[in-house]
Amino acid sequence: MFPLQYPVNILNNTQKDTIVLDPFCGRGTSIFAARMFGYNAYGIDNNPVAVAISKSKLSAATVEMIMETLNKALDYTGNYDIPQSEFWQWAFEMTVLEQLCKIRAYLHQHDGMTENALRGIILGALHGPKAKQMENNSYLSNQMPRTFSSKPSYSISYWKKHNIKPDKISIAAVVKKRAQRYYNDVIPEVNSNIINGDSRENASYRQLPPMTLIITSPPYYGMRTYYIDQWLRNWFLGGPDVPVNILNNQMDHSSPDDFARNLGMVWKNCARFTTPDARMYVRFGSIPSRKTSARDIFEKSIALSENAWRIIAVSDAGNSSCGKRQAAQMLVGQKRKSEPINEIDVELIKNA
Ligand SMILES: C[S@@+](CC[C@H](N)C(=O)[O-])C[C@H]1O[C@@H](n2cnc3c(N)ncnc32)[C@H](O)[C@@H]1O
């Protein structure tokens, strides 16, 4: 996730009729920034969690609407499943899990602006660190990382070893706190759409108007766990209650050339679906252990897009360490190897 300031700095130098596309929209940072400027904004992502979170950033629901929808979901009387395995008994307090399952089933059957907001709030609150005092909890789970879902076997042994039990958290209190934080301010409503699709395929762009500006951050070369890292949030969206890796729609990370070829397909699509004077801003990185620089892969990807774009500036975005930016909060309750990431910021214009 790049910081909001990155797209904001770009958008500060744009004109009124800007239309923004992020073909790897992730948690919707560039879409949200565009909306702050009153610009129409569109996104594509192939991860349902990213799509749901991006949609929640476009919702104009109010706190009252969100709380009303939550109450309806908690009163849901249809059928719902409650996962039974040991992981679930430790991950959530029993009544919290049952309520979560009701909300999950309700949201599966109802769609709309307010449901999008509630879905995004629950996804954000689903797991994370426990507060010292129960009333300060802003996450619904037992002690867990916030940015990725740890694996069941690891989590269970961690909770058992440290004897950490899940709290009986008030879902309503957590949702209200978050709704007040994110939905109190009036942010302009804009035309927008988030496509759950593969940005390498041109079918993903067909419902979108011509764009004037691309702001994006593709998966970093070597980081291919976006899907399985979110298995618990994917469960909330209707997925399985165990981690399953879905690899068939992932970028090809087998070699820098394969990865560049995949990226090239996206840049070619972006060129096809933008206006002649379009610009593109990309933050990109790679893991140094892969022994290829982000800049080399990126330049190759532009060549492989049949030079649909021309690079006009490249700057070093700093040597953020995974531990600093992408994974700082991951380390709550789980040790992860953190590798430094070489990041670059690239500015491009469309070739005639
Ligand atoms: C580095 S993240 C983007 C982060 C985003 N800038 C933000 O601030 O949240 C890359 C995103 O690309 C998505 N992705 C990977 N391969 C994709 C593909 N082929 N088509 C669409 N999205 C893809 C991943 O699911 C992930 O959400």
Coordinates of C-alpha atoms and ligand atoms in Angstrom, one line a residue:
M1 CA 0.0 0.0 0.0
F2 CA 1.5 3.3 -0.9
P3 CA 0.9 6.4 1.3
L4 CA -2.1 8.7 0.4
Q5 CA 0.5 11.5 0.0
Y6 CA 1.9 9.7 -3.2
P7 CA -1.3 10.1 -5.3
V8 CA -2.2 13.4 -3.6
N9 CA 1.2 14.9 -4.7
I10 CA 0.5 13.8 -8.3
L11 CA -3.1 15.0 -8.2
N12 CA -2.1 18.5 -6.9
N13 CA -0.7 19.1 -10.4
T14 CA -3.7 18.0 -12.4
Q15 CA -6.7 19.7 -14.1
K16 CA -10.4 19.6 -13.5
D17 CA -11.4 16.9 -16.1
T18 CA -9.0 14.3 -14.8
I19 CA -10.2 10.7 -14.8
V20 CA -8.1 8.3 -12.8
L21 CA -7.5 4.6 -13.3
D22 CA -5.5 2.3 -11.0
P23 CA -5.1 -1.1 -12.7
F24 CA -3.7 -2.6 -9.5
C25 CA -5.9 -0.7 -7.1
G26 CA -5.3 -2.7 -3.9
R27 CA -6.9 -1.0 -1.0
G28 CA -8.0 1.9 -3.2
T29 CA -5.5 4.6 -2.1
S30 CA -5.3 6.3 -5.5
I31 CA -9.1 5.9 -6.0
F32 CA -9.7 7.6 -2.6
A33 CA -7.3 10.4 -3.4
A34 CA -9.0 11.0 -6.7
R35 CA -12.3 11.2 -5.0
M36 CA -10.9 13.8 -2.5
F37 CA -10.2 16.0 -5.5
G38 CA -13.7 15.3 -7.0
Y39 CA -12.3 13.3 -9.9
N40 CA -14.0 10.3 -11.4
A41 CA -12.0 7.2 -10.4
Y42 CA -11.8 3.6 -11.5
G43 CA -9.9 0.6 -10.3
I44 CA -9.1 -3.0 -11.3
D45 CA -7.9 -5.7 -8.9
N46 CA -8.0 -9.5 -9.1
N47 CA -8.2 -10.0 -5.3
P48 CA -11.8 -9.8 -3.9
V49 CA -10.5 -8.3 -0.7
A50 CA -8.9 -5.4 -2.5
V51 CA -12.0 -4.9 -4.6
A52 CA -14.3 -4.8 -1.4
I53 CA -12.0 -2.4 0.4
S54 CA -11.7 -0.1 -2.6
K55 CA -15.5 -0.1 -3.0
S56 CA -15.9 0.9 0.6
K57 CA -13.6 3.9 0.0
L58 CA -16.0 5.1 -2.7
S59 CA -19.1 4.8 -0.5
A60 CA -21.0 7.9 0.5
A61 CA -22.9 6.1 3.4
T62 CA -23.3 8.0 6.7
V63 CA -22.6 6.6 10.2
E64 CA -26.4 6.2 10.8
M65 CA -26.9 4.3 7.6
I66 CA -24.0 2.0 8.4
M67 CA -25.3 1.3 12.0
E68 CA -28.8 0.6 10.7
T69 CA -27.5 -1.9 8.2
L70 CA -25.3 -3.5 10.9
N71 CA -28.4 -4.0 13.1
K72 CA -30.3 -5.6 10.2
A73 CA -27.4 -7.9 9.6
L74 CA -27.3 -8.9 13.3
D75 CA -31.0 -9.7 13.2
Y76 CA -30.5 -11.9 10.1
T77 CA -32.7 -15.0 10.5
G78 CA -31.6 -17.0 7.3
N79 CA -29.1 -19.9 7.3
Y80 CA -25.5 -19.3 8.1
D81 CA -22.5 -21.6 8.7
I82 CA -20.2 -21.3 11.7
P83 CA -16.7 -22.8 11.1
Q84 CA -16.0 -25.3 13.8
S85 CA -12.2 -26.1 13.6
E86 CA -9.8 -25.4 16.5
F87 CA -8.5 -22.3 14.7
W88 CA -12.0 -20.6 14.8
Q89 CA -12.5 -21.5 18.5
W90 CA -9.3 -19.5 19.4
A91 CA -9.5 -16.8 16.7
F92 CA -12.8 -15.3 17.9
E93 CA -14.9 -15.4 21.0
M94 CA -17.9 -17.7 20.4
T95 CA -20.6 -15.0 20.3
V96 CA -18.5 -12.7 18.2
L97 CA -17.9 -15.5 15.7
E98 CA -21.6 -16.2 15.5
Q99 CA -22.4 -12.6 14.9
L100 CA -19.7 -12.3 12.3
C101 CA -21.2 -15.3 10.5
K102 CA -24.6 -13.7 10.5
I103 CA -23.2 -10.4 9.0
R104 CA -21.2 -12.5 6.5
A105 CA -24.4 -14.3 5.3
Y106 CA -26.4 -11.0 5.3
L107 CA -23.8 -9.1 3.2
H108 CA -23.6 -12.0 0.8
Q109 CA -27.2 -11.4 -0.1
H110 CA -27.3 -7.6 0.0
D111 CA -25.4 -5.2 -2.1
G112 CA -25.3 -1.4 -2.2
M113 CA -23.4 1.7 -1.0
T114 CA -24.1 1.1 2.7
E115 CA -23.3 -2.6 2.5
N116 CA -20.1 -1.7 0.7
A117 CA -19.1 0.6 3.6
L118 CA -20.0 -2.0 6.3
R119 CA -18.2 -4.7 4.4
G120 CA -15.0 -2.6 4.2
I121 CA -15.3 -1.7 7.9
I122 CA -15.6 -5.4 9.0
L123 CA -12.7 -6.4 6.7
G124 CA -10.5 -3.7 8.2
A125 CA -11.5 -4.8 11.8
L126 CA -11.5 -8.5 11.2
H127 CA -8.1 -9.2 12.7
G128 CA -5.3 -7.3 14.4
P129 CA -3.6 -6.7 17.7
K130 CA -5.6 -6.9 20.9
A131 CA -5.8 -3.7 23.0
K132 CA -4.7 -3.9 26.7
Q133 CA -8.2 -3.0 27.8
M134 CA -11.1 -4.7 26.2
E135 CA -13.2 -1.5 25.6
N136 CA -10.3 -0.1 23.5
N137 CA -10.3 -3.0 21.1
S138 CA -10.6 -1.9 17.5
Y139 CA -10.1 -5.5 16.1
L140 CA -12.5 -8.4 16.5
S141 CA -10.0 -11.2 16.7
N142 CA -7.7 -12.8 19.2
Q143 CA -4.1 -11.4 18.9
M144 CA -3.2 -11.5 15.2
P145 CA -1.3 -9.4 12.6
R146 CA -3.4 -6.7 11.0
T147 CA -2.1 -6.6 7.5
F148 CA -2.1 -10.4 6.7
S149 CA -3.9 -13.4 8.0
S150 CA -1.6 -15.8 9.8
K151 CA -1.9 -19.6 9.1
P152 CA -4.1 -21.6 11.5
S153 CA -1.4 -23.9 12.8
Y154 CA 1.0 -21.1 13.6
S155 CA -1.8 -19.0 15.2
I156 CA -3.1 -21.9 17.4
S157 CA 0.4 -22.7 18.7
Y158 CA 1.1 -19.0 19.4
W159 CA -2.2 -18.5 21.3
K160 CA -1.7 -21.7 23.3
K161 CA 1.9 -20.9 24.1
H162 CA 1.1 -17.5 25.4
N163 CA -2.4 -18.5 26.7
I164 CA -4.1 -15.6 24.8
K165 CA -7.9 -16.0 24.6
P166 CA -10.2 -14.0 22.4
D167 CA -12.3 -11.2 24.0
K168 CA -16.0 -10.8 23.9
I169 CA -15.8 -7.7 21.7
S170 CA -18.8 -5.5 20.9
I171 CA -19.0 -5.6 17.1
A172 CA -21.4 -2.6 17.2
A173 CA -18.9 -0.5 19.2
V174 CA -16.0 -1.4 16.9
V175 CA -18.1 -0.6 13.7
K176 CA -19.3 2.7 15.2
K177 CA -15.8 3.8 16.1
R178 CA -14.6 3.0 12.6
A179 CA -17.7 4.5 10.8
Q180 CA -17.2 7.7 12.7
R181 CA -13.5 7.8 11.7
Y182 CA -14.1 7.1 8.0
Y183 CA -17.6 8.3 7.2
N184 CA -18.1 11.5 9.2
D185 CA -16.6 13.8 6.7
V186 CA -18.4 14.6 3.5
I187 CA -16.2 13.6 0.6
P188 CA -17.4 14.4 -3.0
E189 CA -19.4 11.6 -4.7
V190 CA -17.9 10.8 -8.1
N191 CA -18.5 8.4 -10.9
S192 CA -16.5 5.3 -10.2
N193 CA -16.3 1.6 -10.6
I194 CA -14.1 -1.1 -9.2
I195 CA -13.7 -4.1 -11.5
N196 CA -12.9 -7.5 -10.0
G197 CA -10.6 -8.6 -12.9
D198 CA -7.2 -9.2 -14.3
S199 CA -5.6 -6.0 -15.6
R200 CA -3.6 -8.1 -18.2
E201 CA -6.8 -8.8 -20.0
N202 CA -8.4 -6.1 -22.0
A203 CA -11.9 -7.3 -21.1
S204 CA -11.3 -5.8 -17.6
Y205 CA -11.2 -2.3 -19.1
R206 CA -14.3 -2.5 -21.4
Q207 CA -16.8 -1.0 -19.1
L208 CA -14.6 1.9 -18.3
P209 CA -14.5 5.4 -19.9
P210 CA -11.3 6.7 -21.5
M211 CA -8.8 7.7 -18.7
T212 CA -6.5 10.7 -18.5
L213 CA -4.3 9.6 -15.7
I214 CA -3.0 6.2 -14.4
I215 CA -1.6 6.1 -10.8
T216 CA -0.6 2.6 -9.7
S217 CA 1.7 0.3 -7.9
P218 CA 1.9 -3.2 -9.4
P219 CA 2.8 -6.2 -7.3
Y220 CA 6.5 -6.0 -6.5
Y221 CA 8.6 -8.6 -8.3
G222 CA 9.0 -11.6 -6.0
M223 CA 5.9 -10.8 -3.8
R224 CA 3.2 -13.2 -4.8
T225 CA 1.3 -14.0 -1.6
Y226 CA -1.4 -11.3 -2.0
Y227 CA -4.2 -13.9 -2.1
I228 CA -3.2 -16.4 0.6
D229 CA -2.1 -13.6 2.9
Q230 CA -5.7 -12.4 3.0
W231 CA -7.4 -15.8 3.5
L232 CA -9.4 -14.8 6.6
R233 CA -10.8 -11.7 4.9
N234 CA -11.5 -13.8 1.8
W235 CA -13.5 -16.2 4.1
F236 CA -15.6 -13.2 5.2
L237 CA -16.4 -12.4 1.6
G238 CA -17.7 -16.0 1.1
G239 CA -14.5 -17.9 0.6
P240 CA -13.4 -21.2 2.3
D241 CA -12.7 -21.3 6.0
V242 CA -9.1 -22.6 5.5
P243 CA -6.2 -20.9 3.6
V244 CA -6.3 -21.8 -0.1
N245 CA -3.8 -20.4 -2.6
I246 CA -5.3 -19.4 -5.9
L247 CA -2.4 -19.0 -8.3
N248 CA -4.1 -19.2 -11.7
N249 CA -4.7 -15.4 -12.0
Q250 CA -1.4 -14.3 -10.4
M251 CA 1.3 -12.4 -12.3
D252 CA 4.1 -14.7 -13.5
H253 CA 7.0 -14.2 -11.1
S254 CA 9.1 -17.1 -12.5
S255 CA 11.7 -14.8 -13.9
P256 CA 12.2 -11.0 -14.3
D257 CA 11.5 -11.4 -18.1
D258 CA 8.3 -13.2 -17.5
F259 CA 7.2 -10.7 -15.0
A260 CA 8.1 -7.8 -17.3
R261 CA 6.1 -9.4 -20.1
N262 CA 3.1 -9.6 -17.8
L263 CA 3.5 -6.0 -16.7
G264 CA 3.9 -5.0 -20.4
M265 CA 0.4 -6.5 -21.1
V266 CA -1.0 -4.2 -18.5
W267 CA 0.8 -1.1 -19.8
K268 CA -0.5 -1.9 -23.3
N269 CA -4.1 -2.1 -22.1
C270 CA -3.6 1.1 -20.1
A271 CA -2.5 2.9 -23.3
R272 CA -5.4 1.5 -25.3
F273 CA -8.0 2.8 -22.8
T274 CA -6.6 6.3 -22.1
T275 CA -6.8 9.6 -23.9
P276 CA -3.9 10.6 -26.3
D277 CA -2.4 13.0 -23.7
A278 CA -2.6 10.5 -20.8
R279 CA 0.1 10.3 -18.2
M280 CA 1.1 7.4 -16.0
Y281 CA 2.7 7.4 -12.6
V282 CA 4.0 4.1 -11.2
R283 CA 5.6 3.1 -7.9
F284 CA 7.4 -0.2 -8.4
G285 CA 9.8 -2.3 -6.4
S286 CA 11.6 -5.6 -6.2
I287 CA 13.1 -7.8 -3.6
P288 CA 16.9 -7.5 -3.8
S289 CA 17.3 -11.3 -3.2
R290 CA 15.8 -11.7 -6.7
K291 CA 19.0 -10.0 -8.0
T292 CA 17.3 -7.8 -10.6
S293 CA 16.7 -4.1 -10.1
A294 CA 13.2 -2.7 -10.2
R295 CA 14.3 -0.2 -12.8
D296 CA 15.6 -2.9 -15.2
I297 CA 12.3 -4.9 -14.9
F298 CA 10.2 -1.8 -15.3
E299 CA 12.1 -0.5 -18.4
K300 CA 11.8 -3.9 -20.0
S301 CA 8.1 -4.0 -19.3
I302 CA 7.7 -0.7 -21.1
A303 CA 9.7 -2.1 -24.1
L304 CA 7.4 -5.2 -24.0
S305 CA 4.3 -3.0 -24.1
E306 CA 5.5 -2.1 -27.6
N307 CA 6.7 1.2 -26.1
A308 CA 3.1 2.3 -25.6
W309 CA 4.5 4.7 -23.0
R310 CA 7.7 6.9 -22.8
I311 CA 9.5 7.3 -19.5
I312 CA 10.1 10.9 -18.7
A313 CA 11.4 10.7 -15.1
V314 CA 12.6 8.0 -12.7
S315 CA 13.4 8.7 -9.1
D316 CA 14.4 6.6 -6.2
A317 CA 11.5 6.2 -3.8
G318 CA 13.9 5.3 -1.1
N319 CA 15.0 1.9 0.1
S320 CA 12.0 1.1 2.2
S321 CA 12.4 -2.1 4.1
C322 CA 9.6 -4.5 4.0
G323 CA 9.8 -4.3 7.8
K324 CA 9.2 -0.5 7.6
R325 CA 6.4 -0.1 5.2
Q326 CA 4.6 -3.1 3.7
A327 CA 5.0 -5.3 6.7
A328 CA 5.6 -3.3 9.8
Q329 CA 2.4 -4.3 11.4
M330 CA 2.7 -7.9 10.2
L331 CA 5.1 -8.7 12.9
V332 CA 2.5 -8.6 15.7
G333 CA 2.4 -12.2 16.8
Q334 CA 4.3 -13.6 13.9
K335 CA 7.9 -13.4 12.8
R336 CA 8.4 -12.8 9.1
K337 CA 11.5 -12.5 7.1
S338 CA 11.7 -8.8 6.2
E339 CA 13.7 -7.9 3.2
P340 CA 14.5 -4.4 2.1
I341 CA 12.6 -3.3 -1.0
N342 CA 14.1 -1.2 -3.7
E343 CA 11.4 1.2 -4.9
I344 CA 11.3 3.6 -7.8
D345 CA 8.8 6.3 -8.9
V346 CA 8.4 6.5 -12.6
E347 CA 6.5 9.2 -14.6
L348 CA 5.5 8.4 -18.2
I349 CA 3.6 9.9 -21.1
K350 CA 1.7 8.0 -23.7
N351 CA 3.5 7.5 -27.0
A352 CA 1.6 8.8 -30.0
Ligands
LIG1 C1 1.2 -3.4 -4.4 S1 -0.5 -3.8 -4.4 C2 -1.3 -2.3 -4.7 C3 -1.4 -1.4 -3.5 C4 -2.2 -0.1 -3.7 N1 -1.4 0.9 -4.4 C5 -2.7 0.4 -2.4 O1 -2.3 1.5 -2.0 O2 -3.4 -0.2 -1.7 C6 -0.7 -4.7 -5.9 C7 -2.2 -5.1 -6.1 O3 -2.2 -5.8 -7.4 C8 -3.2 -6.8 -7.4 N2 -2.9 -7.7 -8.5 C9 -1.9 -8.6 -8.7 N3 -2.0 -9.1 -10.0 C10 -3.1 -8.5 -10.6 C11 -3.7 -8.7 -11.9 N4 -3.2 -9.5 -12.8 N5 -4.7 -7.9 -12.2 C12 -5.3 -7.0 -11.3 N6 -4.7 -6.9 -10.0 C13 -3.7 -7.6 -9.7 C14 -3.0 -7.4 -6.0 O4 -4.1 -8.1 -5.6 C15 -2.7 -6.2 -5.2 O5 -3.9 -5.7 -4.6

